[in-house]
Amino acid sequence: QDWADQQDGKASIFVWMCYACNNQFRILNDNCPQNGSDNLGLVFESRLRRIGRMVAMLDRWDQPTYHKRIWTQFEQFTASKLCIPVTMILPPQEAESLRDKIRSEHGIAHVVDALSNIDAEEAEATYPADEKAVKTLIRDTVGFEILNTVVRRNMQDCVNLQFGKLITHRLSQRTS
C-alpha cells in the first residue's frame, strides 16, 4: 500500500505476479514437454515489455530471499536488458526495520554491507537445469558483475526511499 500511495494519483494499479501469470508450476511440472527455462524467459520478457515497469516485493531488506533465487535475478537481468524501471519494495515492518537500522550507531555501515553482499552468481533454483541455463544466459551476455551492480542500484533506491522518509519525518518534527 505504501508504494501504491506514492504513484502520483494513478487511478488504478494492477499487480502482475510472474509466478502466477507465467504458471511456473505448470511449466516446471515433470509432465510438461519443455524444461522450465525453455520458454519462461520469452514469456516473461514479452509481458514485462507490455507492462513497462517492474516492482519487486522483498520479504526483508537484509539478505532478502529475492536475492538468493536465480529466477528473481533473471527478472532483474531482463528488466535491465529491456531498460524497464524496477522498484524494490518492502513490507511495512521491514521498512521500519531498515529505518531503525539507519538510525542506529553503525547502521549505515550495516546497510552498505548488506548491499555489498548481493551476488547473483550465488543464487539458486529448485531445478539444477534451470539454474545452469539462467546462469549461462547471464554469464554469456551482461555478466554477473553488471547484474549485481544493477540489483545493488535498485536496492539502493529502496534504501534511499526509506532514508528520505526518515529525513521528512525528522524535519516535520522540528517545524511542528
Short mmCIF file of C-alpha atoms in Angstrom, two decimals:
data_model
loop_
_atom_site.label_atom_id
_atom_site.label_comp_id
_atom_site.label_asym_id
_atom_site.label_seq_id
_atom_site.Cartn_x
_atom_site.Cartn_y
_atom_site.Cartn_z
CA GLN A 1 0.00 0.00 0.00
CA ASP A 2 2.87 2.35 0.83
CA TRP A 3 4.23 2.01 -2.71
CA ALA A 4 0.77 2.41 -4.27
CA ASP A 5 0.19 5.62 -2.31
CA GLN A 6 3.27 7.16 -3.97
CA GLN A 7 2.14 6.59 -7.55
CA ASP A 8 1.11 10.17 -8.36
CA GLY A 9 -2.65 9.76 -8.46
CA LYS A 10 -2.82 6.69 -10.66
CA ALA A 11 -6.49 5.73 -10.94
CA SER A 12 -5.75 2.00 -11.00
CA ILE A 13 -2.77 -0.10 -10.18
CA PHE A 14 -2.65 -3.64 -11.45
CA VAL A 15 -0.26 -6.17 -9.97
CA TRP A 16 1.03 -8.94 -12.19
CA MET A 17 2.86 -11.69 -10.33
CA CYS A 18 5.10 -13.68 -12.63
CA TYR A 19 4.84 -16.91 -10.65
CA ALA A 20 1.06 -16.88 -11.08
CA CYS A 21 0.77 -15.35 -14.55
CA ASN A 22 3.53 -17.45 -16.09
CA ASN A 23 2.12 -20.50 -14.31
CA GLN A 24 5.61 -21.64 -13.40
CA PHE A 25 4.25 -24.69 -11.59
CA ARG A 26 2.70 -25.96 -14.84
CA ILE A 27 5.83 -25.10 -16.81
CA LEU A 28 8.09 -26.76 -14.25
CA ASN A 29 5.87 -29.84 -13.88
CA ASP A 30 7.61 -33.05 -14.96
CA ASN A 31 4.71 -33.82 -17.32
CA CYS A 32 5.20 -30.60 -19.27
CA PRO A 33 7.03 -31.22 -22.58
CA GLN A 34 9.59 -28.42 -22.16
CA ASN A 35 12.02 -27.59 -19.38
CA GLY A 36 11.07 -24.67 -17.14
CA SER A 37 13.72 -22.42 -18.58
CA ASP A 38 12.99 -23.22 -22.24
CA ASN A 39 10.38 -20.55 -22.81
CA LEU A 40 9.78 -18.88 -19.47
CA GLY A 41 12.28 -16.17 -20.38
CA LEU A 42 10.44 -15.33 -23.58
CA VAL A 43 7.08 -15.26 -21.81
CA PHE A 44 8.43 -13.05 -19.04
CA GLU A 45 10.20 -10.69 -21.44
CA SER A 46 7.09 -10.28 -23.59
CA ARG A 47 4.88 -9.48 -20.62
CA LEU A 48 7.40 -7.20 -18.95
CA ARG A 49 7.77 -5.23 -22.18
CA ARG A 50 3.98 -4.70 -22.31
CA ILE A 51 3.78 -3.70 -18.64
CA GLY A 52 6.70 -1.27 -18.87
CA ARG A 53 7.81 -1.34 -15.23
CA MET A 54 8.59 -3.84 -12.51
CA VAL A 55 8.00 -3.85 -8.77
CA ALA A 56 9.96 -6.44 -6.80
CA MET A 57 8.38 -7.30 -3.46
CA LEU A 58 11.07 -8.30 -0.96
CA ASP A 59 10.50 -10.23 2.25
CA ARG A 60 13.16 -8.28 4.15
CA TRP A 61 15.80 -5.66 3.45
CA ASP A 62 18.82 -7.54 4.83
CA GLN A 63 19.58 -10.71 2.86
CA PRO A 64 16.17 -10.99 1.17
CA THR A 65 15.18 -14.33 -0.29
CA TYR A 66 14.64 -12.47 -3.56
CA HIS A 67 18.41 -12.06 -3.98
CA LYS A 68 19.03 -15.76 -3.38
CA ARG A 69 16.80 -17.10 -6.19
CA ILE A 70 18.17 -17.23 -9.74
CA TRP A 71 14.75 -16.67 -11.32
CA THR A 72 14.32 -13.37 -9.49
CA GLN A 73 17.82 -12.36 -10.52
CA PHE A 74 16.76 -13.26 -14.06
CA GLU A 75 13.83 -10.84 -13.65
CA GLN A 76 16.30 -8.09 -12.76
CA PHE A 77 18.51 -9.08 -15.70
CA THR A 78 15.56 -8.96 -18.10
CA ALA A 79 14.29 -5.62 -16.83
CA SER A 80 17.79 -4.15 -17.18
CA LYS A 81 18.19 -5.55 -20.70
CA LEU A 82 14.85 -4.00 -21.72
CA CYS A 83 15.55 -0.70 -19.88
CA ILE A 84 12.45 -1.29 -17.74
CA PRO A 85 12.45 0.66 -14.45
CA VAL A 86 12.49 -1.52 -11.34
CA THR A 87 11.24 -0.53 -7.89
CA MET A 88 12.02 -2.73 -4.90
CA ILE A 89 9.50 -2.50 -2.08
CA LEU A 90 9.41 -3.76 1.49
CA PRO A 91 6.63 -4.82 3.82
CA PRO A 92 5.88 -2.04 6.36
CA GLN A 93 7.62 -3.82 9.26
CA GLU A 94 10.76 -4.29 7.15
CA ALA A 95 10.73 -0.68 6.00
CA GLU A 96 10.58 0.32 9.68
CA SER A 97 13.37 -2.15 10.49
CA LEU A 98 15.52 -0.54 7.79
CA ARG A 99 14.83 2.96 9.12
CA ASP A 100 15.70 1.73 12.64
CA LYS A 101 18.98 0.30 11.33
CA ILE A 102 19.82 3.57 9.53
CA ARG A 103 19.22 5.46 12.81
CA SER A 104 21.47 3.13 14.80
CA GLU A 105 25.11 3.85 15.61
CA HIS A 106 26.68 1.74 12.85
CA GLY A 107 23.55 1.44 10.77
CA ILE A 108 24.79 2.97 7.54
CA ALA A 109 27.80 0.62 7.54
CA HIS A 110 25.48 -2.36 8.08
CA VAL A 111 23.22 -1.26 5.21
CA VAL A 112 26.23 -0.78 2.90
CA ASP A 113 27.48 -4.26 3.86
CA ALA A 114 24.05 -5.73 3.08
CA LEU A 115 24.05 -4.11 -0.36
CA SER A 116 27.64 -5.18 -1.00
CA ASN A 117 26.77 -8.82 -0.32
CA ILE A 118 24.35 -9.10 -3.24
CA ASP A 119 25.78 -11.76 -5.56
CA ALA A 120 23.55 -13.15 -8.31
CA GLU A 121 26.10 -15.83 -9.16
CA GLU A 122 25.36 -17.44 -5.78
CA ALA A 123 21.60 -17.52 -6.44
CA GLU A 124 19.93 -20.90 -6.79
CA ALA A 125 16.99 -22.57 -8.49
CA THR A 126 14.91 -25.55 -7.49
CA TYR A 127 15.94 -27.39 -10.65
CA PRO A 128 19.67 -27.58 -11.48
CA ALA A 129 18.96 -27.41 -15.23
CA ASP A 130 17.11 -24.10 -14.76
CA GLU A 131 19.90 -22.71 -12.61
CA LYS A 132 22.52 -23.68 -15.18
CA ALA A 133 20.50 -22.27 -18.11
CA VAL A 134 19.79 -18.94 -16.42
CA LYS A 135 23.34 -18.50 -15.16
CA THR A 136 24.76 -19.35 -18.58
CA LEU A 137 22.49 -16.74 -20.17
CA ILE A 138 23.59 -14.09 -17.68
CA ARG A 139 27.26 -15.07 -17.91
CA ASP A 140 27.22 -15.07 -21.74
CA THR A 141 25.54 -11.66 -22.01
CA VAL A 142 25.95 -8.90 -19.43
CA GLY A 143 27.78 -10.98 -16.84
CA PHE A 144 27.26 -11.20 -13.10
CA GLU A 145 29.28 -8.11 -12.19
CA ILE A 146 26.98 -5.85 -14.20
CA LEU A 147 23.85 -7.65 -12.99
CA ASN A 148 25.00 -7.28 -9.37
CA THR A 149 25.57 -3.57 -9.95
CA VAL A 150 22.05 -3.21 -11.35
CA VAL A 151 20.49 -5.13 -8.44
CA ARG A 152 22.50 -3.12 -5.89
CA ARG A 153 21.39 0.13 -7.55
CA ASN A 154 17.74 -0.96 -7.40
CA MET A 155 18.15 -1.95 -3.77
CA GLN A 156 19.91 1.36 -3.06
CA ASP A 157 16.86 3.18 -4.44
CA CYS A 158 14.74 1.25 -1.93
CA VAL A 159 17.09 2.29 0.89
CA ASN A 160 17.09 5.90 -0.36
CA LEU A 161 13.30 5.98 -0.16
CA GLN A 162 13.37 4.88 3.49
CA PHE A 163 16.15 7.34 4.30
CA GLY A 164 14.08 10.09 2.68
CA LYS A 165 11.12 9.15 4.87
CA LEU A 166 13.35 9.44 7.93
CA ILE A 167 14.52 12.91 6.90
CA THR A 168 10.97 14.03 6.10
CA HIS A 169 9.76 12.77 9.48
CA ARG A 170 12.58 14.49 11.36
CA LEU A 171 12.07 17.77 9.51
CA SER A 172 8.35 17.70 10.23
CA GLN A 173 9.10 17.17 13.94
CA ARG A 174 11.38 20.20 14.02
CA THR A 175 9.00 22.50 12.19
CA SER A 176 5.90 21.46 14.15
#
